[in-house]
Coordinates of C-alpha atoms and ligand atoms in Angstrom, one line a residue:
M17 CA 61.1 -8.8 -19.4
G18 CA 59.1 -11.4 -21.3
I19 CA 55.9 -9.5 -21.0
Y20 CA 57.6 -6.2 -22.1
F21 CA 59.0 -7.9 -25.1
L22 CA 55.5 -9.2 -26.0
L23 CA 54.0 -5.8 -25.5
L24 CA 56.7 -4.3 -27.7
V25 CA 56.2 -6.8 -30.5
V26 CA 52.4 -6.4 -30.3
G27 CA 52.9 -2.6 -30.3
L28 CA 54.9 -2.8 -33.5
C29 CA 52.6 -5.2 -35.3
W30 CA 49.5 -3.3 -34.4
G31 CA 50.9 0.2 -35.0
Q32 CA 48.4 1.0 -37.7
Y33 CA 45.7 1.2 -35.1
N34 CA 47.6 3.6 -32.9
P35 CA 47.5 7.3 -33.7
N36 CA 51.2 7.6 -32.8
T37 CA 50.4 10.7 -30.8
V38 CA 52.8 11.6 -28.0
P39 CA 51.7 10.2 -24.6
K40 CA 48.7 12.0 -23.0
R41 CA 47.7 13.7 -26.2
T42 CA 44.7 11.9 -27.5
S43 CA 42.7 13.9 -30.1
I44 CA 43.2 14.8 -33.7
V45 CA 41.8 18.1 -35.2
H46 CA 40.9 18.3 -38.9
L47 CA 42.1 21.7 -40.0
F48 CA 40.0 21.6 -43.2
E49 CA 41.5 23.6 -46.1
W50 CA 44.0 25.4 -43.9
R51 CA 47.3 26.6 -45.5
W52 CA 50.4 24.7 -44.4
Q53 CA 51.9 27.9 -43.1
D54 CA 48.9 28.5 -40.9
I55 CA 49.0 24.9 -39.6
A56 CA 52.7 25.2 -38.7
E57 CA 51.9 28.3 -36.6
E58 CA 48.8 26.8 -35.1
C59 CA 50.8 23.8 -34.0
E60 CA 53.3 26.0 -32.2
R61 CA 51.0 28.7 -30.8
Y62 CA 47.9 26.7 -29.9
L63 CA 47.8 22.9 -30.6
A64 CA 50.9 21.9 -28.6
P65 CA 50.2 24.1 -25.6
N66 CA 46.6 22.8 -25.5
G67 CA 47.5 19.1 -25.8
F68 CA 46.2 18.3 -29.3
G69 CA 47.8 15.1 -30.6
G70 CA 47.7 15.8 -34.3
V71 CA 46.2 17.4 -37.4
Q72 CA 44.3 15.9 -40.3
I73 CA 45.2 18.0 -43.3
S74 CA 43.4 18.4 -46.6
P75 CA 44.9 16.4 -49.6
P76 CA 48.3 17.8 -50.3
N77 CA 48.8 16.5 -53.8
E78 CA 48.2 18.3 -57.1
N79 CA 44.5 18.5 -58.1
V80 CA 42.4 19.7 -60.9
I81 CA 41.3 23.4 -60.9
I82 CA 37.6 23.6 -61.4
T83 CA 36.1 26.9 -62.6
D84 CA 32.4 26.0 -62.6
P85 CA 31.7 26.4 -59.8
Q86 CA 34.7 28.6 -58.9
Q87 CA 37.3 26.4 -57.1
P88 CA 34.9 24.3 -54.9
W89 CA 36.5 22.7 -51.8
W90 CA 35.9 19.3 -53.5
E91 CA 38.3 19.9 -56.3
R92 CA 41.0 18.7 -53.9
Y93 CA 39.4 15.2 -54.2
Q94 CA 40.3 15.1 -57.9
P95 CA 44.0 14.3 -58.1
I96 CA 46.1 15.1 -61.2
S97 CA 49.5 14.0 -59.8
Y98 CA 51.2 13.2 -56.5
K99 CA 53.3 16.4 -56.6
I100 CA 52.9 18.2 -53.3
C101 CA 51.2 21.3 -54.7
S102 CA 47.8 22.6 -53.7
R103 CA 45.9 25.7 -52.5
S104 CA 47.3 24.9 -49.1
G105 CA 50.9 25.4 -50.2
N106 CA 53.9 23.9 -52.0
E107 CA 56.3 21.2 -51.0
E108 CA 58.7 23.5 -49.1
E109 CA 55.8 24.8 -47.0
F110 CA 54.6 21.3 -46.5
K111 CA 58.0 20.1 -45.2
D112 CA 58.3 23.1 -42.9
M113 CA 54.8 22.4 -41.5
V114 CA 55.5 18.7 -40.8
K115 CA 58.9 19.6 -39.2
R116 CA 57.6 22.4 -37.0
C117 CA 54.5 20.5 -35.9
N118 CA 56.5 17.3 -35.1
N119 CA 59.1 19.4 -33.2
V120 CA 56.3 20.5 -30.8
G121 CA 54.8 17.0 -30.6
V122 CA 51.8 17.5 -32.9
H123 CA 51.6 15.0 -35.7
I124 CA 50.3 15.3 -39.2
Y125 CA 47.8 12.9 -40.8
V126 CA 47.4 13.1 -44.6
D127 CA 44.1 12.7 -46.4
A128 CA 45.2 10.2 -49.0
V129 CA 43.1 10.3 -52.2
I130 CA 44.2 7.1 -53.9
N131 CA 41.0 5.5 -55.2
H132 CA 40.8 7.7 -58.2
M133 CA 42.0 10.6 -60.2
C134 CA 39.9 13.5 -61.5
G135 CA 36.4 13.3 -62.8
A136 CA 35.8 12.0 -66.3
N137 CA 34.6 15.4 -67.5
A138 CA 37.6 17.4 -66.2
G139 CA 38.8 17.9 -69.8
A140 CA 42.4 18.2 -70.9
G141 CA 45.2 20.7 -70.4
D142 CA 47.2 22.0 -67.6
H143 CA 44.5 23.4 -65.3
A144 CA 45.9 21.7 -62.3
T145 CA 47.4 23.3 -59.1
C146 CA 51.0 22.6 -60.3
G147 CA 50.3 23.1 -64.0
S148 CA 50.8 19.4 -64.9
Y149 CA 49.3 18.3 -68.2
F150 CA 46.5 15.7 -68.1
N151 CA 43.8 14.4 -70.3
A152 CA 40.8 12.9 -68.5
K153 CA 39.2 11.6 -71.7
T154 CA 42.2 9.5 -72.6
E155 CA 43.0 8.8 -68.9
D156 CA 46.5 10.2 -69.4
F157 CA 48.3 11.6 -66.3
P158 CA 52.0 11.8 -67.4
A159 CA 53.1 13.5 -64.2
V160 CA 52.5 10.3 -62.2
P161 CA 52.5 8.6 -64.8
Y162 CA 49.2 6.8 -65.3
S163 CA 47.6 5.9 -68.6
G164 CA 44.4 4.1 -69.8
R165 CA 45.4 0.6 -68.7
D166 CA 45.8 1.9 -65.1
F167 CA 42.1 2.4 -64.7
N168 CA 39.2 0.0 -64.0
D169 CA 37.0 0.6 -67.0
H170 CA 37.2 -3.0 -68.2
K171 CA 36.2 -4.3 -64.8
C172 CA 33.2 -2.1 -64.2
K173 CA 29.8 -3.7 -65.0
S174 CA 27.4 -0.8 -64.6
R175 CA 25.8 0.8 -67.7
S176 CA 27.1 4.3 -67.1
G177 CA 30.5 3.3 -65.8
N178 CA 29.6 5.0 -62.6
I179 CA 28.5 3.4 -59.3
E180 CA 24.7 3.1 -59.7
D181 CA 23.9 0.6 -57.0
Y182 CA 25.5 0.5 -53.6
H183 CA 24.1 -3.0 -53.1
D184 CA 26.4 -4.3 -55.8
I185 CA 29.8 -4.8 -54.2
S186 CA 31.8 -5.0 -57.3
Q187 CA 30.2 -1.9 -58.7
V188 CA 31.1 0.0 -55.6
R189 CA 34.7 -1.0 -55.9
D190 CA 35.3 -1.3 -59.7
C191 CA 33.1 1.5 -61.1
R192 CA 33.5 5.3 -60.9
L193 CA 32.5 7.1 -57.7
V194 CA 30.6 10.1 -59.0
S195 CA 32.4 9.8 -62.3
L196 CA 35.9 9.9 -60.8
L197 CA 38.4 7.9 -62.9
D198 CA 38.8 4.7 -60.9
L199 CA 42.3 3.5 -60.5
A200 CA 43.1 -0.2 -61.0
L201 CA 44.7 -0.9 -57.6
D202 CA 45.2 -4.5 -58.5
R203 CA 48.0 -3.4 -60.9
E204 CA 51.5 -3.4 -59.6
H205 CA 52.3 -0.2 -61.4
V206 CA 49.4 1.6 -59.7
R207 CA 50.2 0.1 -56.3
S208 CA 53.8 1.2 -56.5
R209 CA 53.0 4.7 -57.6
V210 CA 50.6 5.2 -54.7
A211 CA 53.1 3.6 -52.3
A212 CA 55.8 5.9 -53.5
Y213 CA 53.6 8.9 -52.8
L214 CA 52.8 7.8 -49.3
N215 CA 56.4 6.8 -48.6
R216 CA 57.5 10.2 -49.7
L217 CA 55.2 11.7 -47.1
I218 CA 56.4 9.3 -44.5
G219 CA 59.9 10.3 -45.3
L220 CA 59.0 13.9 -44.6
G221 CA 57.6 12.9 -41.2
V222 CA 53.9 12.4 -41.4
A223 CA 52.4 10.0 -38.8
G224 CA 49.6 8.4 -40.8
F225 CA 46.8 8.6 -43.3
R226 CA 43.1 9.0 -43.7
I227 CA 42.4 6.7 -46.6
D228 CA 39.7 8.5 -48.7
A229 CA 36.9 6.4 -50.2
A230 CA 38.3 3.2 -48.8
K231 CA 34.9 1.6 -49.3
H232 CA 35.5 1.9 -53.1
M233 CA 38.7 -0.1 -53.0
W234 CA 39.0 -3.9 -52.3
P235 CA 40.4 -4.4 -48.8
A236 CA 43.2 -6.6 -50.2
D237 CA 44.3 -3.9 -52.6
V238 CA 44.5 -1.4 -49.8
K239 CA 46.5 -4.0 -47.9
A240 CA 48.9 -4.5 -50.8
I241 CA 49.7 -0.8 -50.8
L242 CA 50.1 -0.6 -47.0
D243 CA 52.4 -3.6 -47.1
K244 CA 54.8 -1.4 -49.2
L245 CA 54.9 1.4 -46.7
E246 CA 58.0 2.2 -44.7
D247 CA 58.1 2.8 -41.0
L248 CA 57.8 6.3 -39.7
N249 CA 60.7 8.7 -39.7
T250 CA 63.0 8.0 -36.8
Q251 CA 63.8 11.6 -36.4
W252 CA 60.4 11.9 -34.5
F253 CA 59.1 8.3 -34.0
P254 CA 60.6 5.2 -32.4
A255 CA 62.2 2.8 -34.8
G256 CA 59.7 0.3 -36.2
T257 CA 56.6 2.5 -35.9
K258 CA 54.0 1.9 -38.5
P259 CA 51.8 4.7 -39.9
F260 CA 48.4 5.2 -38.3
I261 CA 45.7 4.2 -40.8
Y262 CA 42.1 5.2 -40.7
Q263 CA 39.9 4.3 -43.6
E264 CA 36.9 6.2 -44.8
V265 CA 34.2 3.5 -45.0
I266 CA 30.6 4.8 -44.7
D267 CA 28.7 1.9 -43.1
L268 CA 25.4 3.0 -41.7
G269 CA 24.2 -0.6 -41.7
G270 CA 22.1 -0.6 -44.9
E271 CA 24.6 -1.9 -47.5
P272 CA 26.5 -5.1 -48.0
I273 CA 30.0 -3.6 -47.6
K274 CA 30.9 -3.5 -43.9
G275 CA 33.5 -1.5 -42.1
S276 CA 34.8 -4.7 -40.4
E277 CA 36.1 -5.9 -43.8
Y278 CA 38.8 -3.3 -43.4
F279 CA 40.0 -4.0 -39.8
G280 CA 43.0 -5.9 -41.1
N281 CA 44.4 -2.6 -42.5
G282 CA 43.7 -0.2 -39.7
R283 CA 40.9 1.7 -38.1
V284 CA 37.7 2.8 -39.9
T285 CA 35.6 5.9 -39.6
E286 CA 32.5 5.1 -37.6
F287 CA 29.8 7.1 -39.3
K288 CA 27.0 5.8 -37.1
Y289 CA 28.6 7.7 -34.2
G290 CA 27.8 11.2 -35.3
A291 CA 24.5 10.3 -37.0
K292 CA 23.2 8.7 -33.8
L293 CA 24.7 11.2 -31.3
G294 CA 23.0 14.0 -33.4
T295 CA 19.7 12.2 -33.2
V296 CA 20.0 11.8 -29.4
I297 CA 21.0 15.3 -28.6
R298 CA 18.4 16.7 -30.9
K299 CA 15.9 14.4 -29.2
W300 CA 14.6 13.1 -32.5
N301 CA 12.8 9.7 -33.0
G302 CA 12.1 9.4 -29.2
E303 CA 15.8 9.3 -28.4
K304 CA 17.1 10.5 -25.0
M305 CA 20.5 10.9 -23.5
A306 CA 19.6 8.3 -20.9
Y307 CA 20.0 5.7 -23.6
L308 CA 23.7 6.7 -24.0
K309 CA 24.5 4.5 -21.0
N310 CA 25.8 1.7 -23.3
W311 CA 27.2 4.1 -26.0
G312 CA 29.7 2.4 -28.2
E313 CA 29.7 -1.2 -29.2
G314 CA 26.3 -1.4 -27.4
W315 CA 24.9 0.7 -30.2
G316 CA 26.2 -1.5 -32.9
F317 CA 29.3 0.4 -33.5
V318 CA 32.6 -1.2 -34.5
P319 CA 34.9 -2.2 -31.6
S320 CA 36.4 0.9 -29.9
D321 CA 39.9 0.0 -30.9
R322 CA 39.0 0.0 -34.5
A323 CA 37.0 3.2 -34.5
L324 CA 37.9 6.8 -35.5
V325 CA 35.0 9.0 -34.4
F326 CA 33.7 12.5 -35.0
V327 CA 30.5 14.5 -34.5
D328 CA 30.6 15.9 -38.1
N329 CA 33.1 15.8 -41.0
H330 CA 33.8 18.0 -43.9
D331 CA 31.2 16.2 -46.0
N332 CA 28.3 15.7 -43.8
Q333 CA 28.5 19.2 -42.2
R334 CA 27.3 20.4 -45.6
G335 CA 25.1 17.6 -46.8
H336 CA 27.7 15.5 -48.7
G337 CA 28.5 11.9 -47.8
A338 CA 26.3 10.3 -45.2
G339 CA 24.6 10.9 -41.9
G340 CA 21.7 13.0 -43.0
A341 CA 19.9 15.9 -41.2
S342 CA 20.7 14.7 -37.7
I343 CA 24.4 15.7 -38.0
L344 CA 25.3 18.5 -35.6
T345 CA 27.7 21.2 -36.7
F346 CA 29.0 24.6 -35.7
W347 CA 25.8 26.1 -37.2
D348 CA 24.0 24.5 -34.1
A349 CA 26.6 25.7 -31.7
R350 CA 24.8 25.0 -28.4
L351 CA 23.9 21.4 -29.2
Y352 CA 27.2 20.9 -31.0
K353 CA 29.3 21.7 -28.0
M354 CA 27.3 19.2 -25.9
A355 CA 27.9 16.5 -28.6
V356 CA 31.6 17.2 -28.8
G357 CA 31.8 17.4 -25.0
F358 CA 30.1 14.0 -24.8
M359 CA 32.4 12.5 -27.4
L360 CA 35.6 13.8 -25.8
A361 CA 34.6 12.6 -22.3
H362 CA 33.6 9.1 -23.4
P363 CA 36.3 6.5 -23.8
Y364 CA 35.1 5.1 -27.1
G365 CA 37.3 5.4 -30.2
V366 CA 40.1 7.8 -31.4
T367 CA 38.4 11.2 -31.5
R368 CA 38.7 13.8 -34.3
V369 CA 37.6 17.4 -33.8
M370 CA 36.3 19.3 -36.8
S371 CA 37.6 22.8 -37.6
S372 CA 35.6 24.5 -40.4
F373 CA 35.3 27.6 -42.5
R374 CA 32.0 29.5 -42.7
W375 CA 30.3 29.6 -46.1
P376 CA 27.1 31.4 -47.2
R377 CA 24.8 28.5 -46.4
Y378 CA 21.5 28.9 -48.4
F379 CA 18.8 26.2 -48.5
Q380 CA 16.5 25.7 -51.5
N381 CA 14.1 22.8 -51.3
G382 CA 16.0 21.4 -48.4
K383 CA 19.4 21.4 -50.1
D384 CA 22.2 23.9 -49.4
V385 CA 22.9 25.3 -52.9
N386 CA 26.2 26.8 -51.7
D387 CA 27.5 23.5 -50.3
W388 CA 30.4 23.7 -52.8
Y389 CA 32.0 27.0 -51.5
G390 CA 35.7 26.7 -51.1
P391 CA 37.7 28.1 -48.2
P392 CA 37.8 31.9 -47.5
S393 CA 39.8 33.3 -50.4
N394 CA 41.4 36.4 -51.8
A395 CA 40.5 38.0 -55.1
D396 CA 43.2 36.0 -56.9
G397 CA 41.8 32.7 -55.6
S398 CA 44.4 32.1 -53.0
T399 CA 43.2 30.8 -49.6
K400 CA 43.0 33.5 -46.9
T401 CA 45.3 33.2 -43.9
V402 CA 43.8 32.3 -40.5
T403 CA 43.9 35.4 -38.4
I404 CA 43.6 35.3 -34.7
N405 CA 41.4 37.8 -32.8
P406 CA 42.4 39.3 -29.5
D407 CA 39.9 37.0 -27.7
T408 CA 41.8 34.0 -29.3
T409 CA 39.0 33.1 -31.8
C410 CA 39.7 33.2 -35.5
G411 CA 39.0 35.8 -38.2
N412 CA 38.5 35.7 -41.9
D413 CA 35.6 33.3 -41.6
W414 CA 37.6 30.5 -40.2
V415 CA 35.3 29.0 -37.5
C416 CA 38.1 27.3 -35.4
E417 CA 35.7 25.1 -33.4
H418 CA 38.9 23.6 -31.8
R419 CA 39.5 27.0 -30.2
W420 CA 36.1 27.2 -28.6
R421 CA 36.8 27.1 -24.9
Q422 CA 34.3 24.3 -24.2
I423 CA 35.8 22.1 -27.0
R424 CA 39.5 22.9 -26.3
N425 CA 39.0 22.3 -22.6
M426 CA 37.4 18.9 -23.3
V427 CA 40.3 18.0 -25.5
V428 CA 42.4 18.6 -22.3
F429 CA 39.8 16.6 -20.2
R430 CA 40.3 13.6 -22.5
N431 CA 44.0 13.7 -22.1
V432 CA 43.7 13.9 -18.3
V433 CA 41.3 10.9 -18.1
D434 CA 43.2 8.9 -20.7
G435 CA 43.1 5.2 -19.7
E436 CA 40.6 5.6 -17.0
P437 CA 37.4 3.5 -17.0
F438 CA 33.9 4.7 -17.8
S439 CA 32.3 4.9 -14.3
N440 CA 29.6 6.3 -12.0
W441 CA 26.9 6.6 -14.8
W442 CA 23.8 8.4 -13.7
D443 CA 20.6 9.4 -15.5
N444 CA 17.2 10.7 -14.7
G445 CA 15.5 8.4 -17.3
S446 CA 15.4 11.4 -19.6
N447 CA 18.0 13.8 -20.8
Q448 CA 20.0 14.5 -17.7
V449 CA 23.0 12.2 -17.5
A450 CA 26.4 12.1 -15.9
F451 CA 29.4 9.8 -15.9
G452 CA 33.0 9.8 -14.7
R453 CA 36.3 8.5 -15.8
G454 CA 37.7 6.6 -12.8
N455 CA 39.0 9.1 -10.3
K456 CA 40.2 11.6 -12.8
G457 CA 37.2 13.4 -14.3
F458 CA 33.4 13.8 -14.2
I459 CA 30.9 15.3 -16.6
I460 CA 27.1 16.0 -16.3
F461 CA 24.6 17.2 -18.9
N462 CA 21.2 18.7 -18.7
N463 CA 19.4 18.4 -22.1
D464 CA 15.9 18.4 -20.5
D465 CA 13.5 21.3 -20.6
W466 CA 13.7 21.7 -16.8
S467 CA 16.6 22.4 -14.4
L468 CA 18.8 19.9 -12.8
N469 CA 19.7 19.8 -9.1
V470 CA 21.3 16.6 -7.9
S471 CA 23.9 15.1 -5.7
L472 CA 26.1 12.5 -7.3
Q473 CA 29.0 10.2 -6.7
T474 CA 31.8 11.6 -8.8
G475 CA 34.6 9.2 -8.0
L476 CA 36.9 12.2 -7.5
P477 CA 39.1 13.0 -4.6
A478 CA 37.7 15.6 -2.2
G479 CA 38.3 19.3 -3.1
T480 CA 37.0 22.2 -5.0
Y481 CA 37.0 21.9 -8.8
C482 CA 36.7 24.5 -11.5
D483 CA 34.2 23.7 -14.3
V484 CA 36.0 23.7 -17.6
I485 CA 32.9 24.4 -19.6
S486 CA 31.6 27.7 -18.1
G487 CA 35.1 28.9 -17.7
Q488 CA 38.4 27.4 -16.4
K489 CA 41.1 27.5 -13.9
E490 CA 43.5 30.3 -14.4
D491 CA 46.5 30.2 -12.1
D492 CA 44.8 29.6 -8.8
L493 CA 41.5 31.3 -9.7
C494 CA 38.4 29.8 -11.2
T495 CA 36.6 31.9 -13.8
A496 CA 33.7 29.5 -13.8
V497 CA 31.2 27.5 -11.6
E498 CA 33.0 25.8 -8.7
V499 CA 32.1 22.2 -7.7
H500 CA 32.8 21.0 -4.2
V501 CA 33.5 17.3 -3.9
A502 CA 33.1 15.9 -0.4
A503 CA 35.4 13.4 1.3
D504 CA 33.1 10.6 0.1
G505 CA 33.2 11.7 -3.5
M506 CA 29.7 13.2 -3.6
A507 CA 29.1 16.6 -5.2
N508 CA 26.0 18.7 -5.8
F509 CA 25.3 20.0 -9.3
L510 CA 22.9 22.7 -10.5
I511 CA 22.3 23.3 -14.2
G512 CA 19.5 25.4 -15.5
N513 CA 18.0 24.2 -18.8
E514 CA 18.6 27.7 -20.2
D515 CA 22.2 28.0 -19.2
Q516 CA 24.4 29.0 -22.1
D517 CA 26.1 25.6 -22.0
P518 CA 24.0 23.1 -20.0
F519 CA 26.8 20.9 -19.0
I520 CA 29.6 20.9 -16.4
A521 CA 32.9 19.0 -16.6
I522 CA 35.6 18.8 -13.9
H523 CA 38.9 17.0 -13.8
V524 CA 41.9 16.6 -11.5
D525 CA 44.0 19.1 -13.3
A526 CA 41.3 21.8 -12.7
K527 CA 41.3 21.3 -9.0
L528 CA 41.8 24.5 -7.0
Ligands
AAO618 C1 32.2 16.3 -57.6 C2 30.8 16.6 -57.9 C3 30.2 15.5 -58.7 C4 31.0 15.1 -59.9 C5 32.4 14.8 -59.4 C6 33.4 14.5 -60.6 O1 30.0 17.0 -56.8 O2 28.9 15.8 -59.1 O3 30.5 14.0 -60.5 O4 32.9 15.9 -58.7 O5 33.4 15.6 -61.5 C7 34.0 15.1 -52.7 C8 32.6 15.7 -52.9 C9 32.0 15.2 -54.2 C10 32.9 15.6 -55.4 C11 34.2 14.9 -55.1 C12 35.2 15.1 -56.2 O6 31.8 15.2 -51.8 O7 30.7 16.0 -54.3 O8 32.3 15.2 -56.6 O9 34.8 15.3 -53.9 O10 35.5 16.4 -56.4 C13 30.3 8.4 -51.0 C14 31.6 7.8 -50.8 C15 32.6 8.5 -49.8 C16 32.6 10.0 -50.2 C17 31.2 10.5 -50.2 C18 31.2 12.0 -50.5 O11 31.4 6.4 -50.3 O12 33.8 7.9 -50.0 O13 30.5 9.8 -51.2 N1 33.5 10.7 -49.3 C19 34.9 11.0 -49.7 C20 35.4 12.4 -49.3 C21 34.6 13.4 -50.2 C22 35.0 13.2 -51.6 C23 35.3 11.8 -52.0 C24 35.2 10.8 -51.1 C25 35.8 11.6 -53.4 O14 35.2 12.6 -48.0 O15 34.9 14.7 -49.8 O16 34.0 13.7 -52.5 O17 37.2 11.7 -53.2 C26 25.6 6.5 -49.5 C27 26.8 5.6 -49.4 C28 28.1 6.4 -49.2 C29 28.2 7.5 -50.2 C30 27.0 8.4 -50.0 C31 27.1 9.6 -50.9 O18 25.3 7.0 -48.2 O19 26.7 4.7 -48.4 O20 29.2 5.5 -49.3 O21 29.4 8.2 -49.9 O22 25.9 7.6 -50.3 O23 27.0 9.3 -52.2 C32 21.7 7.5 -46.2 C33 22.4 6.1 -46.3 C34 23.8 6.3 -46.6 C35 23.9 6.9 -47.9 C36 23.3 8.3 -47.7 C37 23.4 9.2 -48.9 O24 22.2 8.2 -45.1 O25 22.2 5.5 -45.0 O26 24.5 5.0 -46.6 O27 21.9 8.2 -47.4 O28 22.7 8.6 -50.0

């Protein structure tokens, strides 16, 4: 009794670290730029049946409309008001999405852009997604309302008013990030407007927030806002559940601001994870998969229970943000699947899967000049719907990495092995590695330039298992490689270095 009470209390107090997913659903997918209607359908037709825990959505609030370039994806990071009104849909559609997703046990995480409003050069008028009037020059946003005194100009000490030096902590937090009008989050008025926005979303049933540009806010200001948040809607969540919080803090180790400063508020995005994993899987800088044996805190990452991890995100998949050239994306599909497979098999962190749209990538002098392209859109600028092909992949230039068999099946793998320890590590000293998750699952990679043929202890009960990478178990048949685990847990694995996907994963739910 006592211990349960303690666990309950701890559970409530620490709710902001818990993704609030339903039991045995462990991963979030970022459906970048999707329309609310498409997300609602995806929850019902795909995410729930395949064990996805939740969806990170693009910012739902009203934003500026930019015409040069023509409606870039990043205009959504320039708020004009907190009306729920964007290229993804209106408030009715938003409500419908949250309800339908929650009803099938898939939760919604909102990308909360609260550090700033639009860019200083956004002009004046009503060119915003809901038609609200604003004036960037006079810092007037009557639809919130915010006015000049709600911004940080008087506090910023840089010459341009923008962040010029990431080694100057107060510049990073009090000046404008790429000229975006920086909100004075120490003001009660601003805090209460932001909290009212987030509370409205909580009331509609969202499960948590990605806090955009958290590094550019003082941790105590973020806390003051979070302290005003209500518990999650009891229609779908137990009474007393706090929203899940993950803060976008880019800390690759070279700057004074540390991710750990934000632990009191919730989790942080661990950007070293994707940057390092990309380097290892690409075999750059002398890295090899054998070194992944102590992956996680051993690599200087934040503690696992404070980390939100991903192979790529909407910024660094196109050269924005941080991580650099090592970041793997759908453009490097073969290596990407291995990286995502490794991430989903490994116990570290809360995992987020990226789901992208294709754009006409075009490099000039090492930079993608089309990195601004918005989502697939119709002639009138509206976002194209996500169509589903007969083979379950997506049409209309939606990439839908989360529907790739290898990735989707590894999302299931992570659910099956949830709570099991990292076990039975093996490596060949090079790029052939394997590990298990207790007696529930086992995965093995061959990223060397020669084939792999080895007998290993899997930790699994005896039987025949169906590889979930080269195919999967369908009814009682296996469409893939079969792995025979002997009574002592040993199994033999063969992986050619030129196999389409040079890794094999088996788990107890894919036993024949
Ligand atoms: C757009 C235009 C701008 C224009 C502005 C206003 O592109 O030219 O001035 O409008 O008119 C997104 C886009 C921006 C866009 C913005 C608003 O990415 O291009 O600006 O919408 O429309 C920093 C922040 C981080 C931020 C990231 C992009 O710290 O918070 O930049 N990410 C989020 C969102 C993102 C969004 C915003 C924030 C704004 O995910 O989509 O922007 O709401 C260093 C720092 C990082 C810093 C990077 C990039 O990283 O550490 O904190 O990220 O620089 O500036 C090595 C280092 C690494 C370093 C990196 C790059 O890897 O180790 O630390 O190099 O130098």
